[in-house]
PDB file of C-alpha atoms in Angstrom:
ATOM      1  CA  MET A   1      19.754 -53.977 -50.636  1.00 62.00           C
ATOM      2  CA  LYS A   2      22.825 -52.425 -48.940  1.00 71.00           C
ATOM      3  CA  GLY A   3      21.835 -49.062 -50.166  1.00 73.00           C
ATOM      4  CA  VAL A   4      18.502 -49.377 -48.328  1.00 77.00           C
ATOM      5  CA  SER A   5      19.401 -50.760 -45.263  1.00 81.00           C
ATOM      6  CA  HIS A   6      22.347 -48.282 -44.998  1.00 78.00           C
ATOM      7  CA  PHE A   7      20.310 -45.745 -46.064  1.00 80.00           C
ATOM      8  CA  LYS A   8      17.638 -47.181 -42.805  1.00 81.00           C
ATOM      9  CA  LEU A   9      20.448 -47.314 -40.636  1.00 84.00           C
ATOM     10  CA  LYS A  10      21.040 -43.382 -41.378  1.00 83.00           C
ATOM     11  CA  LEU A  11      18.005 -42.699 -41.248  1.00 83.00           C
ATOM     12  CA  ASN A  12      17.355 -44.506 -37.305  1.00 86.00           C
ATOM     13  CA  GLN A  13      19.881 -42.420 -36.378  1.00 88.00           C
ATOM     14  CA  ILE A  14      18.817 -39.426 -37.909  1.00 89.00           C
ATOM     15  CA  LYS A  15      15.380 -39.474 -36.367  1.00 89.00           C
ATOM     16  CA  SER A  16      17.417 -40.864 -32.193  1.00 88.00           C
ATOM     17  CA  THR A  17      19.360 -37.962 -33.304  1.00 90.00           C
ATOM     18  CA  HIS A  18      16.135 -35.476 -33.840  1.00 90.00           C
ATOM     19  CA  ASP A  19      14.592 -37.124 -31.382  1.00 88.00           C
ATOM     20  CA  LEU A  20      17.234 -36.371 -28.340  1.00 89.00           C
ATOM     21  CA  PHE A  21      17.665 -32.570 -29.687  1.00 87.00           C
ATOM     22  CA  GLN A  22      13.761 -32.343 -29.546  1.00 92.00           C
ATOM     23  CA  GLN A  23      14.303 -33.859 -26.058  1.00 92.00           C
ATOM     24  CA  LEU A  24      17.459 -31.076 -24.277  1.00 90.00           C
ATOM     25  CA  ILE A  25      14.896 -28.106 -26.146  1.00 91.00           C
ATOM     26  CA  GLU A  26      11.995 -28.564 -24.826  1.00 92.00           C
ATOM     27  CA  GLU A  27      13.796 -29.249 -20.903  1.00 92.00           C
ATOM     28  CA  GLU A  28      15.368 -25.648 -21.819  1.00 92.00           C
ATOM     29  CA  ALA A  29      12.310 -24.196 -23.146  1.00 91.00           C
ATOM     30  CA  THR A  30      10.777 -25.665 -19.361  1.00 93.00           C
ATOM     31  CA  SER A  31      13.480 -24.276 -17.577  1.00 92.00           C
ATOM     32  CA  LEU A  32      13.339 -21.409 -19.600  1.00 91.00           C
ATOM     33  CA  ILE A  33       9.389 -20.610 -18.581  1.00 93.00           C
ATOM     34  CA  ASN A  34      10.390 -21.704 -14.937  1.00 92.00           C
ATOM     35  CA  GLU A  35      13.349 -19.448 -14.892  1.00 93.00           C
ATOM     36  CA  ARG A  36      11.214 -16.320 -16.656  1.00 92.00           C
ATOM     37  CA  GLU A  37       8.402 -17.570 -13.621  1.00 93.00           C
ATOM     38  CA  LYS A  38      10.979 -16.837 -11.017  1.00 92.00           C
ATOM     39  CA  PHE A  39      12.620 -13.666 -12.296  1.00 91.00           C
ATOM     40  CA  GLU A  40       9.436 -12.140 -13.130  1.00 92.00           C
ATOM     41  CA  LYS A  41       8.208 -12.791  -9.430  1.00 91.00           C
ATOM     42  CA  GLU A  42      11.769 -11.572  -8.361  1.00 90.00           C
ATOM     43  CA  ARG A  43      10.361  -8.329 -10.488  1.00 87.00           C
ATOM     44  CA  THR A  44       7.688  -7.744  -8.410  1.00 88.00           C
ATOM     45  CA  VAL A  45       8.933  -8.159  -4.801  1.00 84.00           C
ATOM     46  CA  PHE A  46      11.784  -5.202  -5.755  1.00 80.00           C
ATOM     47  CA  GLU A  47       8.981  -3.356  -7.542  1.00 80.00           C
ATOM     48  CA  ASN A  48       7.206  -2.872  -4.656  1.00 76.00           C
ATOM     49  CA  SER A  49      10.286  -2.683  -2.384  1.00 72.00           C
ATOM     50  CA  LEU A  50      10.984   0.252  -5.065  1.00 67.00           C
ATOM     51  CA  LYS A  51       7.212   1.451  -4.563  1.00 67.00           C
ATOM     52  CA  LYS A  52       7.283   1.703  -0.672  1.00 62.00           C
ATOM     53  CA  ILE A  53      11.207   4.027  -0.842  1.00 60.00           C
ATOM     54  CA  GLN A  54       9.775   5.979  -3.584  1.00 59.00           C
ATOM     55  CA  THR A  55       6.471   6.443  -1.224  1.00 57.00           C
ATOM     56  CA  PHE A  56       8.558   7.134   1.525  1.00 54.00           C
ATOM     57  CA  CYS A  57      11.495   9.592  -0.140  1.00 57.00           C
ATOM     58  CA  SER A  58       8.962  11.132  -2.755  1.00 57.00           C
ATOM     59  CA  SER A  59       8.285  14.068  -1.075  1.00 65.00           C
ATOM     60  CA  GLU A  60       9.383  16.806   1.600  1.00 79.00           C
ATOM     61  CA  PRO A  61       7.645  17.277   4.682  1.00 90.00           C
ATOM     62  CA  ILE A  62       4.729  18.486   5.539  1.00 92.00           C
ATOM     63  CA  THR A  63       3.583  20.797   9.089  1.00 95.00           C
ATOM     64  CA  LEU A  64       0.773  20.575  10.160  1.00 96.00           C
ATOM     65  CA  ASN A  65      -0.752  22.836  13.014  1.00 97.00           C
ATOM     66  CA  VAL A  66      -3.362  21.202  14.914  1.00 97.00           C
ATOM     67  CA  GLY A  67      -5.162  23.539  16.947  1.00 96.00           C
ATOM     68  CA  GLY A  68      -1.186  24.442  18.329  1.00 95.00           C
ATOM     69  CA  LYS A  69       0.237  20.790  18.412  1.00 97.00           C
ATOM     70  CA  LYS A  70       2.651  20.005  14.961  1.00 97.00           C
ATOM     71  CA  TYR A  71       2.854  16.984  13.506  1.00 96.00           C
ATOM     72  CA  CYS A  72       5.258  16.676  10.274  1.00 95.00           C
ATOM     73  CA  THR A  73       3.885  14.469   7.232  1.00 94.00           C
ATOM     74  CA  THR A  74       4.194  13.694   3.503  1.00 92.00           C
ATOM     75  CA  LEU A  75       2.034  14.673   0.504  1.00 90.00           C
ATOM     76  CA  ASP A  76       1.044  11.269   0.172  1.00 90.00           C
ATOM     77  CA  THR A  77      -0.219  10.149   3.710  1.00 93.00           C
ATOM     78  CA  LEU A  78      -1.525  13.550   3.790  1.00 93.00           C
ATOM     79  CA  THR A  79      -3.541  12.372  -0.084  1.00 92.00           C
ATOM     80  CA  LYS A  80      -4.055   9.241   0.649  1.00 93.00           C
ATOM     81  CA  TYR A  81      -7.404   9.308   0.951  1.00 93.00           C
ATOM     82  CA  ARG A  82      -7.971  10.800  -1.629  1.00 91.00           C
ATOM     83  CA  HIS A  83     -11.819  12.355  -0.519  1.00 93.00           C
ATOM     84  CA  SER A  84     -11.220  13.434   2.372  1.00 95.00           C
ATOM     85  CA  PHE A  85     -10.778  16.568   3.871  1.00 94.00           C
ATOM     86  CA  LEU A  86      -6.806  16.538   4.060  1.00 95.00           C
ATOM     87  CA  GLY A  87      -6.882  15.094   0.469  1.00 93.00           C
ATOM     88  CA  SER A  88      -9.100  17.463  -0.979  1.00 91.00           C
ATOM     89  CA  MET A  89      -6.444  20.256   0.908  1.00 90.00           C
ATOM     90  CA  PHE A  90      -3.689  19.077  -0.323  1.00 89.00           C
ATOM     91  CA  GLY A  91      -4.602  17.246  -3.384  1.00 87.00           C
ATOM     92  CA  GLY A  92      -5.662  20.502  -5.197  1.00 82.00           C
ATOM     93  CA  TYR A  93      -9.091  20.445  -4.579  1.00 82.00           C
ATOM     94  CA  ILE A  94      -8.875  23.328  -2.154  1.00 81.00           C
ATOM     95  CA  ALA A  95      -6.487  26.189  -1.995  1.00 81.00           C
ATOM     96  CA  VAL A  96      -4.101  26.591   1.370  1.00 85.00           C
ATOM     97  CA  ARG A  97      -1.568  28.914   2.032  1.00 90.00           C
ATOM     98  CA  PRO A  98       0.838  27.796   4.524  1.00 91.00           C
ATOM     99  CA  CYS A  99       1.274  30.463   7.622  1.00 94.00           C
ATOM    100  CA  LYS A 100       4.732  32.036   8.284  1.00 95.00           C
ATOM    101  CA  ASP A 101       6.189  29.093   9.358  1.00 95.00           C
ATOM    102  CA  GLY A 102       5.586  27.188   6.786  1.00 93.00           C
ATOM    103  CA  SER A 103       2.973  24.887   8.336  1.00 94.00           C
ATOM    104  CA  PHE A 104      -0.734  24.597   7.425  1.00 95.00           C
ATOM    105  CA  PHE A 105      -2.630  25.705  10.006  1.00 95.00           C
ATOM    106  CA  ILE A 106      -6.148  23.050  11.351  1.00 95.00           C
ATOM    107  CA  ASP A 107      -8.024  24.821  14.158  1.00 96.00           C
ATOM    108  CA  ARG A 108      -8.451  21.303  15.538  1.00 95.00           C
ATOM    109  CA  ASP A 109      -8.150  19.896  18.978  1.00 91.00           C
ATOM    110  CA  GLY A 110      -3.904  18.731  18.124  1.00 94.00           C
ATOM    111  CA  LYS A 111      -4.232  15.880  20.970  1.00 93.00           C
ATOM    112  CA  ASN A 112      -6.076  13.691  19.660  1.00 93.00           C
ATOM    113  CA  PHE A 113      -4.483  13.971  15.658  1.00 96.00           C
ATOM    114  CA  CYS A 114      -1.025  11.869  16.069  1.00 95.00           C
ATOM    115  CA  TYR A 115      -4.237   8.768  15.594  1.00 95.00           C
ATOM    116  CA  ILE A 116      -5.808  10.324  12.194  1.00 96.00           C
ATOM    117  CA  LEU A 117      -1.810  11.198  11.109  1.00 96.00           C
ATOM    118  CA  ASN A 118      -1.371   7.121  12.059  1.00 95.00           C
ATOM    119  CA  TYR A 119      -4.218   5.998   9.971  1.00 96.00           C
ATOM    120  CA  LEU A 120      -3.121   8.413   7.158  1.00 96.00           C
ATOM    121  CA  ARG A 121      -0.271   6.204   7.258  1.00 94.00           C
ATOM    122  CA  THR A 122      -0.763   2.738   8.194  1.00 93.00           C
ATOM    123  CA  GLY A 123      -4.577   2.440   7.202  1.00 93.00           C
ATOM    124  CA  LYS A 124      -5.201   0.972  10.654  1.00 93.00           C
ATOM    125  CA  LEU A 125      -6.812   1.675  13.531  1.00 91.00           C
ATOM    126  CA  ILE A 126      -4.839   1.394  16.126  1.00 88.00           C
ATOM    127  CA  VAL A 127      -6.083   2.987  19.752  1.00 86.00           C
ATOM    128  CA  PRO A 128      -7.003   1.271  22.680  1.00 81.00           C
ATOM    129  CA  GLU A 129     -10.547  -0.398  23.468  1.00 69.00           C
ATOM    130  CA  ASN A 130     -10.831   0.803  27.411  1.00 78.00           C
ATOM    131  CA  LYS A 131     -10.784   4.402  26.806  1.00 84.00           C
ATOM    132  CA  PRO A 132     -14.501   5.150  25.329  1.00 85.00           C
ATOM    133  CA  HIS A 133     -14.138   9.221  24.614  1.00 89.00           C
ATOM    134  CA  LEU A 134     -11.197   8.993  22.619  1.00 91.00           C
ATOM    135  CA  ILE A 135     -12.611   6.201  20.617  1.00 91.00           C
ATOM    136  CA  ARG A 136     -16.090   8.790  20.777  1.00 91.00           C
ATOM    137  CA  MET A 137     -13.317  11.773  20.242  1.00 94.00           C
ATOM    138  CA  LEU A 138     -11.884  10.464  17.567  1.00 94.00           C
ATOM    139  CA  LEU A 139     -14.921  10.248  15.767  1.00 94.00           C
ATOM    140  CA  LEU A 140     -16.094  13.508  15.994  1.00 95.00           C
ATOM    141  CA  GLU A 141     -12.685  13.548  14.186  1.00 96.00           C
ATOM    142  CA  ALA A 142     -12.897  11.030  11.319  1.00 96.00           C
ATOM    143  CA  GLU A 143     -15.736  12.744  10.428  1.00 96.00           C
ATOM    144  CA  PHE A 144     -14.371  16.399  10.410  1.00 96.00           C
ATOM    145  CA  TYR A 145     -11.328  15.500   7.874  1.00 96.00           C
ATOM    146  CA  GLN A 146     -14.340  13.063   6.402  1.00 96.00           C
ATOM    147  CA  ILE A 147     -11.450   9.586   6.751  1.00 96.00           C
ATOM    148  CA  GLU A 148     -14.855   7.442   5.544  1.00 95.00           C
ATOM    149  CA  GLU A 149     -12.169   4.187   5.531  1.00 95.00           C
ATOM    150  CA  LEU A 150     -11.588   5.645   9.555  1.00 94.00           C
ATOM    151  CA  ILE A 151     -15.092   5.898  10.353  1.00 94.00           C
ATOM    152  CA  ALA A 152     -15.842   2.780   9.482  1.00 93.00           C
ATOM    153  CA  ASP A 153     -13.723   1.488  11.407  1.00 92.00           C
ATOM    154  CA  LEU A 154     -14.401   3.323  14.046  1.00 91.00           C
ATOM    155  CA  TYR A 155     -17.684   3.110  14.501  1.00 88.00           C
ATOM    156  CA  LYS A 156     -16.294  -1.016  14.472  1.00 87.00           C
ATOM    157  CA  VAL A 157     -15.511  -1.084  17.595  1.00 82.00           C
ATOM    158  CA  LYS A 158     -16.943  -2.253  21.106  1.00 65.00           C
ATOM    159  CA  ILE A 159     -17.317   1.239  23.445  1.00 61.00           C
ATOM    160  CA  GLN A 160     -18.498   0.368  26.387  1.00 54.00           C
ATOM    161  CA  PRO A 161     -20.816   3.186  29.015  1.00 54.00           C
ATOM    162  CA  ILE A 162     -18.522   5.829  30.048  1.00 54.00           C
ATOM    163  CA  PRO A 163     -20.149   5.632  33.946  1.00 58.00           C
ATOM    164  CA  ASN A 164     -21.999   8.909  35.352  1.00 58.00           C
ATOM    165  CA  SER A 165     -21.728  10.575  31.888  1.00 51.00           C
ATOM    166  CA  THR A 166     -24.882  12.614  30.113  1.00 52.00           C
ATOM    167  CA  PHE A 167     -22.046  11.942  26.740  1.00 48.00           C
ATOM    168  CA  VAL A 168     -22.735   9.127  24.034  1.00 46.00           C
TER     169      VAL A 168
END
């Protein structure tokens, strides 16, 4: 009998030790899962930051001469909207050659191109709403450059009529 009770005691000790190890393993597994999730989030943030840096530094500046006014930007900016005129022009769909000074000439009004370029850079329309003539001019430019997203954003802007104007 003594051997059986001694065996049961040892068996209980082994079960207790096993249960303790099992609990420690489960706690460690949970900790590792949490650490992995934290790592994955940090990795995603890092990769997004890296993409922004690579996009910012990825291409040589391209100089545009828009109606005599020069603008510098990147290939990534110009090809952001692939189906646009600029996306086609600089995405390899249209054969273009730079001028002697290395710039690319576009026969359009250069004064308002800064709004187009900023839209390409940010994807946001940044124009004063109280300038209906500017909004209309930008709409014409957006249609020329075939930037559908910008056209849609411009149509969302409330345009007040211009007093004594025949321009619709």
